[in-house]
XYZ file of C-alpha atoms in Angstrom:
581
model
C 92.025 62.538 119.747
C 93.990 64.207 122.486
C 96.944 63.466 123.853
C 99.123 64.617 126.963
C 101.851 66.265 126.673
C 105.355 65.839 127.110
C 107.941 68.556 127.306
C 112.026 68.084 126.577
C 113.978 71.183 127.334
C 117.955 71.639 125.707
C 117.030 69.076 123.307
C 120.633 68.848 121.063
C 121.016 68.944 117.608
C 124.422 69.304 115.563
C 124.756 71.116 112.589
C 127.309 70.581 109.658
C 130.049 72.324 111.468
C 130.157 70.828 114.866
C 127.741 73.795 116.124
C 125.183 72.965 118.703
C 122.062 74.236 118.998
C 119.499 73.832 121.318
C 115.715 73.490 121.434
C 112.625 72.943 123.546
C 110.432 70.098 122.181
C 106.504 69.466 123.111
C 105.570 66.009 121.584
C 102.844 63.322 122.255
C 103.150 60.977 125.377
C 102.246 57.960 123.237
C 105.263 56.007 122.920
C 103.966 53.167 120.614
C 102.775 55.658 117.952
C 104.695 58.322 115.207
C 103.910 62.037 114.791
C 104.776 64.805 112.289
C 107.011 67.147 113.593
C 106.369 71.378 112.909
C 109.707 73.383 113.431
C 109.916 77.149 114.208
C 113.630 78.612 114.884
C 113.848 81.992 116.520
C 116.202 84.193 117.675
C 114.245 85.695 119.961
C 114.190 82.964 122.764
C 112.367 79.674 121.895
C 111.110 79.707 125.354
C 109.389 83.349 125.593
C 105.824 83.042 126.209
C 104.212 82.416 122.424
C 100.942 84.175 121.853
C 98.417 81.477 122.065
C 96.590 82.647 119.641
C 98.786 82.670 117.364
C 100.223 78.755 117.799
C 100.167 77.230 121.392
C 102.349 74.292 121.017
C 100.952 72.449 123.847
C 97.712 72.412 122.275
C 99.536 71.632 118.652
C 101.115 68.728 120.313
C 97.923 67.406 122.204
C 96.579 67.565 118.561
C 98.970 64.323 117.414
C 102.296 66.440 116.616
C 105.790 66.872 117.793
C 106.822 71.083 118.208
C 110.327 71.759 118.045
C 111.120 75.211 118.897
C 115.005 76.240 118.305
C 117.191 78.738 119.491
C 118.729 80.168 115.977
C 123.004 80.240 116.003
C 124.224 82.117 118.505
C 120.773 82.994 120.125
C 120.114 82.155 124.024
C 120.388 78.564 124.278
C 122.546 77.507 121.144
C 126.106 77.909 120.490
C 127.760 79.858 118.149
C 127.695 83.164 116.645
C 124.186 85.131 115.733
C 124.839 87.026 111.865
C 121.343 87.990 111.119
C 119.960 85.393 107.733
C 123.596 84.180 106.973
C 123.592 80.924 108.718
C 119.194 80.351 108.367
C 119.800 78.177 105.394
C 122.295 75.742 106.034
C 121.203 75.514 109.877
C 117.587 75.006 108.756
C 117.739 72.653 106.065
C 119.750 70.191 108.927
C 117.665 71.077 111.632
C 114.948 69.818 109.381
C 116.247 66.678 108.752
C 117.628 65.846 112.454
C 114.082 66.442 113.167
C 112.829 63.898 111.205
C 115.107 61.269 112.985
C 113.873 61.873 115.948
C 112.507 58.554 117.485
C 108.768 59.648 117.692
C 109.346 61.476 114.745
C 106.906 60.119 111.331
C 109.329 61.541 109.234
C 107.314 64.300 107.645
C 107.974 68.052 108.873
C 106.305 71.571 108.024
C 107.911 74.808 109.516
C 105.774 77.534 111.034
C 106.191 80.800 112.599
C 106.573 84.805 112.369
C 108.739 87.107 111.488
C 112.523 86.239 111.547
C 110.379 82.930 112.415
C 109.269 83.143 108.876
C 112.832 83.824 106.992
C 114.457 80.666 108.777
C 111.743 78.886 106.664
C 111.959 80.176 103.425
C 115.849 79.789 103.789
C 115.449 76.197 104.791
C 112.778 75.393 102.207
C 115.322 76.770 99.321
C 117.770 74.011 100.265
C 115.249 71.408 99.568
C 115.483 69.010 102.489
C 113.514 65.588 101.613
C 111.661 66.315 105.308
C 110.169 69.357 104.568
C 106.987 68.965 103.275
C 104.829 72.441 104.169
C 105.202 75.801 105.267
C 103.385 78.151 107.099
C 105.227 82.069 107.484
C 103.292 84.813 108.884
C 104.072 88.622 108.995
C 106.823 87.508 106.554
C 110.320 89.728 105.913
C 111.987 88.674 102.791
C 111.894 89.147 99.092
C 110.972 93.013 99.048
C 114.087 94.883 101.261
C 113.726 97.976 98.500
C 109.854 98.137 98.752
C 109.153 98.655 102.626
C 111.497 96.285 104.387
C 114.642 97.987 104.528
C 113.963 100.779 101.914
C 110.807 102.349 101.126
C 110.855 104.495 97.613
C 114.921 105.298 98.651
C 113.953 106.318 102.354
C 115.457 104.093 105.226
C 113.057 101.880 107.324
C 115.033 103.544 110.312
C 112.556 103.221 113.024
C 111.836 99.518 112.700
C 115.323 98.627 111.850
C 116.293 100.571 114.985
C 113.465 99.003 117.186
C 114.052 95.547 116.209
C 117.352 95.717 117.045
C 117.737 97.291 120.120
C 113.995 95.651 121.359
C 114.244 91.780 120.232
C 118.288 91.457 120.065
C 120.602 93.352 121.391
C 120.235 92.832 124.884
C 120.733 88.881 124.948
C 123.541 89.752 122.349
C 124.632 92.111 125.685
C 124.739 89.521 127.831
C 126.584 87.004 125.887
C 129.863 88.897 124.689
C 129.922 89.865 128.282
C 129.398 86.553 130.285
C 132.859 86.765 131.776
C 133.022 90.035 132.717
C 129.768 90.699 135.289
C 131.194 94.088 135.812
C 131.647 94.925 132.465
C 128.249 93.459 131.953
C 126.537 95.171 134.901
C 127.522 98.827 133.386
C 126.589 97.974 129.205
C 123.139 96.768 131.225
C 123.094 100.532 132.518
C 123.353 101.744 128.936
C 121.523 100.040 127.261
C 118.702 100.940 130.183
C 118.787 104.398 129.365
C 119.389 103.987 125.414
C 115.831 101.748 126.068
C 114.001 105.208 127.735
C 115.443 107.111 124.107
C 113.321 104.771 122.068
C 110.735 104.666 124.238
C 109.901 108.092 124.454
C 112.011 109.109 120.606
C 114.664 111.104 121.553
C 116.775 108.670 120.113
C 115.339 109.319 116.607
C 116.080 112.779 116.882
C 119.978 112.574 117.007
C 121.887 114.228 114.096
C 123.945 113.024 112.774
C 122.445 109.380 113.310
C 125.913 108.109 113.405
C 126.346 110.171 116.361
C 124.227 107.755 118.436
C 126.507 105.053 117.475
C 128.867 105.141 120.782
C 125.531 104.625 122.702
C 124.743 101.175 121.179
C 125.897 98.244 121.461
C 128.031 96.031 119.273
C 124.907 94.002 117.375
C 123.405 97.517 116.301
C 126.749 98.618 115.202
C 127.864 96.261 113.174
C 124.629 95.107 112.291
C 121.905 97.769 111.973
C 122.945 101.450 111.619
C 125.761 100.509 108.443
C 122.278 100.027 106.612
C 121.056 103.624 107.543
C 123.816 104.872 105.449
C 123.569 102.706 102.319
C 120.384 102.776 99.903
C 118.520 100.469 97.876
C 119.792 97.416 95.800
C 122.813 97.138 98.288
C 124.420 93.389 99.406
C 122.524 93.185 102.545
C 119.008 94.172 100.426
C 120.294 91.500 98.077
C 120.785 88.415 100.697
C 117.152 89.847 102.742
C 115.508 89.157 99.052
C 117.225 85.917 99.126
C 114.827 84.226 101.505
C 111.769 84.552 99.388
C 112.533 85.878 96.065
C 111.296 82.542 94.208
C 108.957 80.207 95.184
C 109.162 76.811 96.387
C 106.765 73.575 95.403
C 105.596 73.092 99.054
C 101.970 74.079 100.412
C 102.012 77.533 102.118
C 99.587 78.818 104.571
C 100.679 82.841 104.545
C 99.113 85.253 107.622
C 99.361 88.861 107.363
C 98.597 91.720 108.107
C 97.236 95.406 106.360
C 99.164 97.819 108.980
C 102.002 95.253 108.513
C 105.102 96.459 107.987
C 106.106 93.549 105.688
C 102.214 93.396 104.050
C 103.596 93.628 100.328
C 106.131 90.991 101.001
C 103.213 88.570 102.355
C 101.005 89.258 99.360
C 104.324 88.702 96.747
C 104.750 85.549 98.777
C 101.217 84.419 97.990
C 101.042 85.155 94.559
C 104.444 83.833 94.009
C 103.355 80.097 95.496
C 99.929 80.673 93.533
C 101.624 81.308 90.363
C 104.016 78.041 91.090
C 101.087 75.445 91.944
C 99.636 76.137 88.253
C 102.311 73.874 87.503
C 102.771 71.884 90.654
C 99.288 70.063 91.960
C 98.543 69.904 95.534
C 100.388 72.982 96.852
C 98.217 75.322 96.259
C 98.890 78.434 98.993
C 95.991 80.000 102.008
C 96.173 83.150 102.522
C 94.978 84.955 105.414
C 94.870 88.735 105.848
C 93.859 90.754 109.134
C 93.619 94.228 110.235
C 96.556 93.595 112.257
C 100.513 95.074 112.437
C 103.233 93.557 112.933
C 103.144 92.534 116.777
C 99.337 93.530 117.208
C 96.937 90.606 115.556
C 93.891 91.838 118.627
C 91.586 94.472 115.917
C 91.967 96.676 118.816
C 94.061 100.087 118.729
C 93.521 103.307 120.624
C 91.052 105.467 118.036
C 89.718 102.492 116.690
C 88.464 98.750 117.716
C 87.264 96.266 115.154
C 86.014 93.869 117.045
C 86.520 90.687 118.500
C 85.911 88.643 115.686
C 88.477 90.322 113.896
C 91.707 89.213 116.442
C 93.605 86.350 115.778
C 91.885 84.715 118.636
C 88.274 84.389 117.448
C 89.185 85.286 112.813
C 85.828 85.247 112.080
C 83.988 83.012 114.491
C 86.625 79.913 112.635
C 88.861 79.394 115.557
C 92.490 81.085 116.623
C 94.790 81.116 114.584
C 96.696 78.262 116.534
C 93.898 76.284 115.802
C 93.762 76.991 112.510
C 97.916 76.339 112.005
C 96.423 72.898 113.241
C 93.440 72.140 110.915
C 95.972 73.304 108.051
C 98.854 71.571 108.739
C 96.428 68.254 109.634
C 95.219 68.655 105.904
C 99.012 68.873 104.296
C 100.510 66.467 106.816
C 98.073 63.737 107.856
C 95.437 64.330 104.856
C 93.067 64.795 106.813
C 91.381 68.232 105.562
C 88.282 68.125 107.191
C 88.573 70.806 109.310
C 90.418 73.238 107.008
C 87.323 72.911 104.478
C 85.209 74.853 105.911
C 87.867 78.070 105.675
C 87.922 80.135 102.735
C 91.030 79.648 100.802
C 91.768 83.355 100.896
C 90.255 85.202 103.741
C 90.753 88.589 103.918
C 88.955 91.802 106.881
C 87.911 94.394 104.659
C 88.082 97.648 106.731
C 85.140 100.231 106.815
C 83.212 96.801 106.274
C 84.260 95.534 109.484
C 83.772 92.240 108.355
C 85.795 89.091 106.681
C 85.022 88.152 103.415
C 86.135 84.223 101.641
C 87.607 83.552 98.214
C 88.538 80.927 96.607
C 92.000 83.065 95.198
C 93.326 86.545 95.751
C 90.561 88.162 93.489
C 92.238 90.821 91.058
C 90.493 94.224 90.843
C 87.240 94.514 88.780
C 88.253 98.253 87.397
C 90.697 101.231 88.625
C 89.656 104.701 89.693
C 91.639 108.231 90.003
C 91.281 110.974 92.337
C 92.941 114.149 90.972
C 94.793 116.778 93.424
C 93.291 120.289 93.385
C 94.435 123.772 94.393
C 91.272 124.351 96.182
C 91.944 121.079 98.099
C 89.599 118.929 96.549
C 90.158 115.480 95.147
C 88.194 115.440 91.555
C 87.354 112.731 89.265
C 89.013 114.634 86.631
C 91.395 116.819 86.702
C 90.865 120.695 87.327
C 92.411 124.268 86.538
C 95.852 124.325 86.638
C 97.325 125.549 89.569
C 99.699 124.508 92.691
C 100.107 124.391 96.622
C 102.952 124.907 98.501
C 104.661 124.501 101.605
C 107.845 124.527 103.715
C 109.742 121.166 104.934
C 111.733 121.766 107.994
C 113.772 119.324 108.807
C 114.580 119.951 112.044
C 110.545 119.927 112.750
C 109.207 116.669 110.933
C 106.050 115.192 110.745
C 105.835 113.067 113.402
C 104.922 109.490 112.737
C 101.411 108.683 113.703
C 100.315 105.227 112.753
C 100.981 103.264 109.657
C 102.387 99.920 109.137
C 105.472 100.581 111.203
C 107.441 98.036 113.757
C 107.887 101.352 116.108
C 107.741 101.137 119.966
C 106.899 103.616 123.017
C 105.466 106.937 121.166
C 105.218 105.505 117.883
C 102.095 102.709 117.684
C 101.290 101.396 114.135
C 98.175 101.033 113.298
C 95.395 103.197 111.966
C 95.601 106.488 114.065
C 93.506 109.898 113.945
C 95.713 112.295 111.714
C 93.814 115.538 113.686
C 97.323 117.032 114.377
C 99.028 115.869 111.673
C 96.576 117.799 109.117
C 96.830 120.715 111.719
C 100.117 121.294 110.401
C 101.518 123.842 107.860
C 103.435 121.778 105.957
C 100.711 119.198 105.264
C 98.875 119.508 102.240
C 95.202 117.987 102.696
C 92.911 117.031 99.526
C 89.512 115.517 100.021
C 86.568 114.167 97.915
C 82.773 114.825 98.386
C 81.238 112.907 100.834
C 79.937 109.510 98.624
C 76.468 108.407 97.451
C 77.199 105.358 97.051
C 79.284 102.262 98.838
C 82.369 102.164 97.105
C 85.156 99.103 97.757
C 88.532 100.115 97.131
C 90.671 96.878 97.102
C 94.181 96.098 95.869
C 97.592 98.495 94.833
C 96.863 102.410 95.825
C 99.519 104.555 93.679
C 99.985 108.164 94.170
C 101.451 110.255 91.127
C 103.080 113.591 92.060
C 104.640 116.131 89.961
C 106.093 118.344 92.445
C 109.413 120.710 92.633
C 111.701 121.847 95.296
C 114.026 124.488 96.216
C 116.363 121.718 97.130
C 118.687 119.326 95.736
C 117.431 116.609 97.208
C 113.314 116.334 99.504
C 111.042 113.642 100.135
C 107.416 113.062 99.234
C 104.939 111.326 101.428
C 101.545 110.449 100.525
C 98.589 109.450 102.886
C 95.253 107.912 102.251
C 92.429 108.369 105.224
C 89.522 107.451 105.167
C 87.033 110.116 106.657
C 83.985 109.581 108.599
C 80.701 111.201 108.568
C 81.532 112.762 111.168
C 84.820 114.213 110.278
C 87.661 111.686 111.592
C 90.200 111.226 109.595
C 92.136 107.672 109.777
C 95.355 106.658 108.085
C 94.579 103.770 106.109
C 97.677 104.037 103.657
C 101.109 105.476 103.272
C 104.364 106.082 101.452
C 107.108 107.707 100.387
C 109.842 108.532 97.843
C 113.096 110.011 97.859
C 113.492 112.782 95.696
C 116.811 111.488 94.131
C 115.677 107.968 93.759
C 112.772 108.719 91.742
C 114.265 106.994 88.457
C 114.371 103.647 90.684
C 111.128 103.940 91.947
C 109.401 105.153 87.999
C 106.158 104.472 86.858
C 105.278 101.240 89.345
C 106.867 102.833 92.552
C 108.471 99.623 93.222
C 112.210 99.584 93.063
C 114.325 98.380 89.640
C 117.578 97.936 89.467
C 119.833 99.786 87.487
C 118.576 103.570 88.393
C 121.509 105.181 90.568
C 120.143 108.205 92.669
C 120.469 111.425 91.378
C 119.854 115.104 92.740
C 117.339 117.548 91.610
C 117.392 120.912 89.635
C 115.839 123.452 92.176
C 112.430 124.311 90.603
C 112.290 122.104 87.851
C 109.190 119.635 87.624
C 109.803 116.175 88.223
C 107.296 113.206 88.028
C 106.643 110.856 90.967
C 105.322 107.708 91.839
C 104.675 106.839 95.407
C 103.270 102.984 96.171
C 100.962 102.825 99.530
C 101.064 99.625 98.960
C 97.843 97.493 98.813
C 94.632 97.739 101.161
C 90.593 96.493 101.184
C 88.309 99.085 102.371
C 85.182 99.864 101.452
C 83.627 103.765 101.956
C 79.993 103.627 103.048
C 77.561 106.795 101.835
C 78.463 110.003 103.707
C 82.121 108.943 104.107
C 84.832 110.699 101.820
C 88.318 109.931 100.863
C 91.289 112.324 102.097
C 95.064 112.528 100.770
C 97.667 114.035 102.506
C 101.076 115.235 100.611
C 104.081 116.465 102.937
C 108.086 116.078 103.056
C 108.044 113.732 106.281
C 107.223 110.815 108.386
C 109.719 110.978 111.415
C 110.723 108.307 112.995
C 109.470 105.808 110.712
C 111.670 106.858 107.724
C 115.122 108.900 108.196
C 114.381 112.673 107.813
C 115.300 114.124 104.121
C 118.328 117.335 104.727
C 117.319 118.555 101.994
C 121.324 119.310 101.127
C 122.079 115.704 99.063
C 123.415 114.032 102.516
C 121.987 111.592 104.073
C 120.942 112.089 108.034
C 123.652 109.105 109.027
C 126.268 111.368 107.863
C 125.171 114.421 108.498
C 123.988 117.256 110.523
C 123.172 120.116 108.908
C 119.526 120.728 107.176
C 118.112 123.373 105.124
C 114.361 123.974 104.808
C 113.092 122.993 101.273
C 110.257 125.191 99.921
C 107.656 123.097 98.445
C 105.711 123.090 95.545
C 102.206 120.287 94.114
C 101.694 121.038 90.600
C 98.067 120.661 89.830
C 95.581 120.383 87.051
C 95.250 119.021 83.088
C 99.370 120.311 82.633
C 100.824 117.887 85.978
C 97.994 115.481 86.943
C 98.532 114.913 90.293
C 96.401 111.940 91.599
C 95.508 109.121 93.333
C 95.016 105.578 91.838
C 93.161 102.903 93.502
C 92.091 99.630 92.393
C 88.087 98.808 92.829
C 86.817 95.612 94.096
């Protein structure tokens, strides 16, 4: 059945301590009938257009539910003062329950939602309000700050930390503190006009120190964003991020992803997390689905290559948007009705180089593993060769720019899988590549990279590429990562952070042993295709630049080029581990 819509704007609700916040509500014009209500809280402006792909909450409410879309504290239409996850908890779990008073309201409420979108529900759900009975976070933040979020193997996330908050906060944050002062106002506008054309085009990024560009920004990315540039891993603010998702909760999940997202490990933990929990708690057993998407980009489509239609969040597989599938889910957990959601997969996942979508009933766990070994010739061998090494110079005042990846970048920087043509071009990338295959080969599952590498510097970065290479000689980033030179005890063995491991500096030309996670990925290599790794010192802007001198780039200055050295063969192993499908 469909219903028409009604739409209540500045709908009120009041949280524990006398702060109002505000919300636009979409509900069912049947006033003799009761309807489960799905939250989403944003800071981002609860009336911005919503991708209707993604959830259109007209046609959510036509489908027999009340939407409630809030303004987070301090955000556009609610009161108080934004701090970025400190209030989500408290203000969520009442939200939740002042939603379930509402007078059409059946009681029952599930959250939804990306993003930030995503945190405000795993920070309500850990309160445990008696309302909330489902949720459903997509291209979801918290629970890995150290592994990608914040920190990526002791590098800063400094592009999408600076993106996100110039791009989705600080101007409404702009306008605010300065509502009673329009000429005040008028001229931080100006500012933050022209700090807008730096990110666009990255000239922003290239200011050294970064601290320098601190009179430049406003008072959110001050306080807010660029202290974290000059911290590391395992600090307080990494500590609350993990908060929001760290542990599961006994509610259904529906979790939607992304491979070239920048939070795709945290979706995955997420998953496997809820999985583990509804061994033990019937009837909340998690969906997962997975896309070729980023962060902000759910179409297939990017510039050097288009998957198709049936791979956007509009069409996922011939199955319906994903708004419609939000629906079919949440009808299932909600009004037990699952009629519609049985005929999707559980776990639904694109497999790239396939092209296509492929159903499970769980996440499936990797049939076998597989290494690549680094050679000096520039092969990658199934064993490993001759000893032997290649080397290179890291400038750091000329970085390898950024060219795809699972990045939250704007302007210059799209994420995505990109062409590496002129990245390889350069002289301080080091390129190894297998034969072309004979057979189809599925890599699926955790890709790790172990280096043993030395420096002329105290202190260097690694980075490590996979690309997949066509027949016909493209070469497209599937894969990436990094680690920091000096946090390489942290980051031992799984390349995933551990406590405990303080950073240290390096003894110029002594050997060290690396491990570099790129994360997780599906993607099958057809006959003719071969596998490519790239090794260099940089990803610029995605990840702060490596001085080479021990300082970090928010404190510093002054650089010193780092003469680098891949140790290769049966005495340092170099390789590449993949799991196979």
């Amino acid at each position: 059945m469909r219903y028409p819509v009604v739409v209540d704007g500045d709908v009120e609700a009041t949280m524990t301590d006398g702060t109002i916040l505000r919300s636009t509500v979409y509900r069912p014009d049947a006033p003799d009938e009761t309807f489960p209500v799905l939250l989403t809280r944003t800071p981002y402006g609860r009336d911005l257009a919503v991708n209707s792909a993604y959830f259109n909450p007209l046609t959510v409410a036509a489908a027999g539910y009340g939407v409630v879309m809030q303004d987070c504290r301090g955000r556009f239409g609610s009161d108080g003062r934004f701090e970025p996850s400190v209030n989500e908890a408290s203000d969520g779990a009442t939200t939740v329950e002042w939603a379930a008073r509402l007078p059409w309201s059946n009681g029952r409420v599930g959250m939804w939602g990306r993003s930030y979108f995503a945190e405000t529900q795993w920070r309500a759900a850990r309160q445990s309000p008696a309302a909330l009975k489902a949720l459903a976070p997509g291209v979801s933040a918290g629970g890995n700050a150290n592994n990608g979020a914040l920190y990526r193997g002791g590098a800063h996330e400094l592009g999408s930390r600076l993106a996100w908050g110039h791009a989705s906060i600080s101007l409404n944050e702009l306008m605010r503190e300065h509502a009673d002062d329009p000429e005040r106002r008028a001229k931080e506008l100006q500012e933050w006009l022209a700090l807008d054309t730096g990110f666009a085009d990255g000239s922003c990024y290239g200011v050294l120190p970064l601290r320098d560009l601190e009179p430049r920004l406003g008072t959110f990315l001050r306080n807010e964003v660029t202290p974290s540039a000059g911290e590391g891993p395992g600090s307080d603010f990494c500590r609350l991020w993990d908060a929001a998702s760290d542990a599961a909760v006994p509610l259904p999940t529906l979790h939607i992803g992304g491979w070239f997202d920048i939070f795709a490990p945290n979706t995955l933990d997420q998953y496997r997390r809820q999985a583990v929990l509804s061994k033990t708690f019937p009837g909340i057993e998690p969906r997962l689905i997975l896309g070729p998407w980023t962060h902000t980009n759910l179409t297939g489509g990017y510039p050097d290559i288009h998957f198709g239609a049936a791979a956007s969040s509009g069409i996922v597989d011939g199955r319906g948007d994903l708004s419609s599938l939000h629906t079919a889910w949440f009808d299932a957990v909600l009004k037990e009705d699952g009629a519609a959601i049985a005929a999707v997969p559980k776990v639904l996942l694109y497999f790239l180089g396939e092209n296509r979508w492929r159903g499970f009933d769980e996440l499936p766990v990797p049939a076998g593993q597989r290494s690549w070994f680094l050679s000096a010739e520039g092969d990658l061998l199934d064993q490993a060769g001759a000893d032997g090494n290649v080397e290179y110079a890291y400038d750091p005042l000329d970085p390898v720019p950024t060219t795809g990846g699972a990045t939250m970048l704007a302007g210059a920087f799209p994420a995505g899988p990109a062409r590496q043509d002129a990245v390889e071009a350069r002289t301080d990338v080091a390129v190894f590549t297998t034969e072309p295959f004979t057979e189809t080969t599925t890599i699926f599952g955790a890709v790790t990279a172990t280096l043993f590498a030395s420096s002329s510097a105290v202190d260097t970065d690694w980075v490590v590429r996979l690309c997949r290479v066509s027949a016909d000689g493209v070469s497209l980033g599937i894969a990436d990562g990094i680690v920091r030179a000096s946090w390489r005890d942290a980051y031992a063995g799984t390349g995933l952070f551990e406590e405990g491991h303080p950073p240290s500096p390096i003894e110029p030309g002594q050997v060290y042993e690396y491990t570099i996670s790129l994360w997780e990925t599906a993607l099958t290599l057809a006959p003719g295709e071969r596998l490519r790794v790239q090794v260099t010192s940089s990803c610029h802007p995605r990840w702060d630049r490596n001085l080479n001198t021990g300082k970090l780039a928010y404190e510093s200055g002054i650089a010193v080029t780092a003469n680098q050295r891949i140790h290769l063969g049966t005495s340092h192993p170099s390789r590449l581990t993949v799991g196979l499908l």
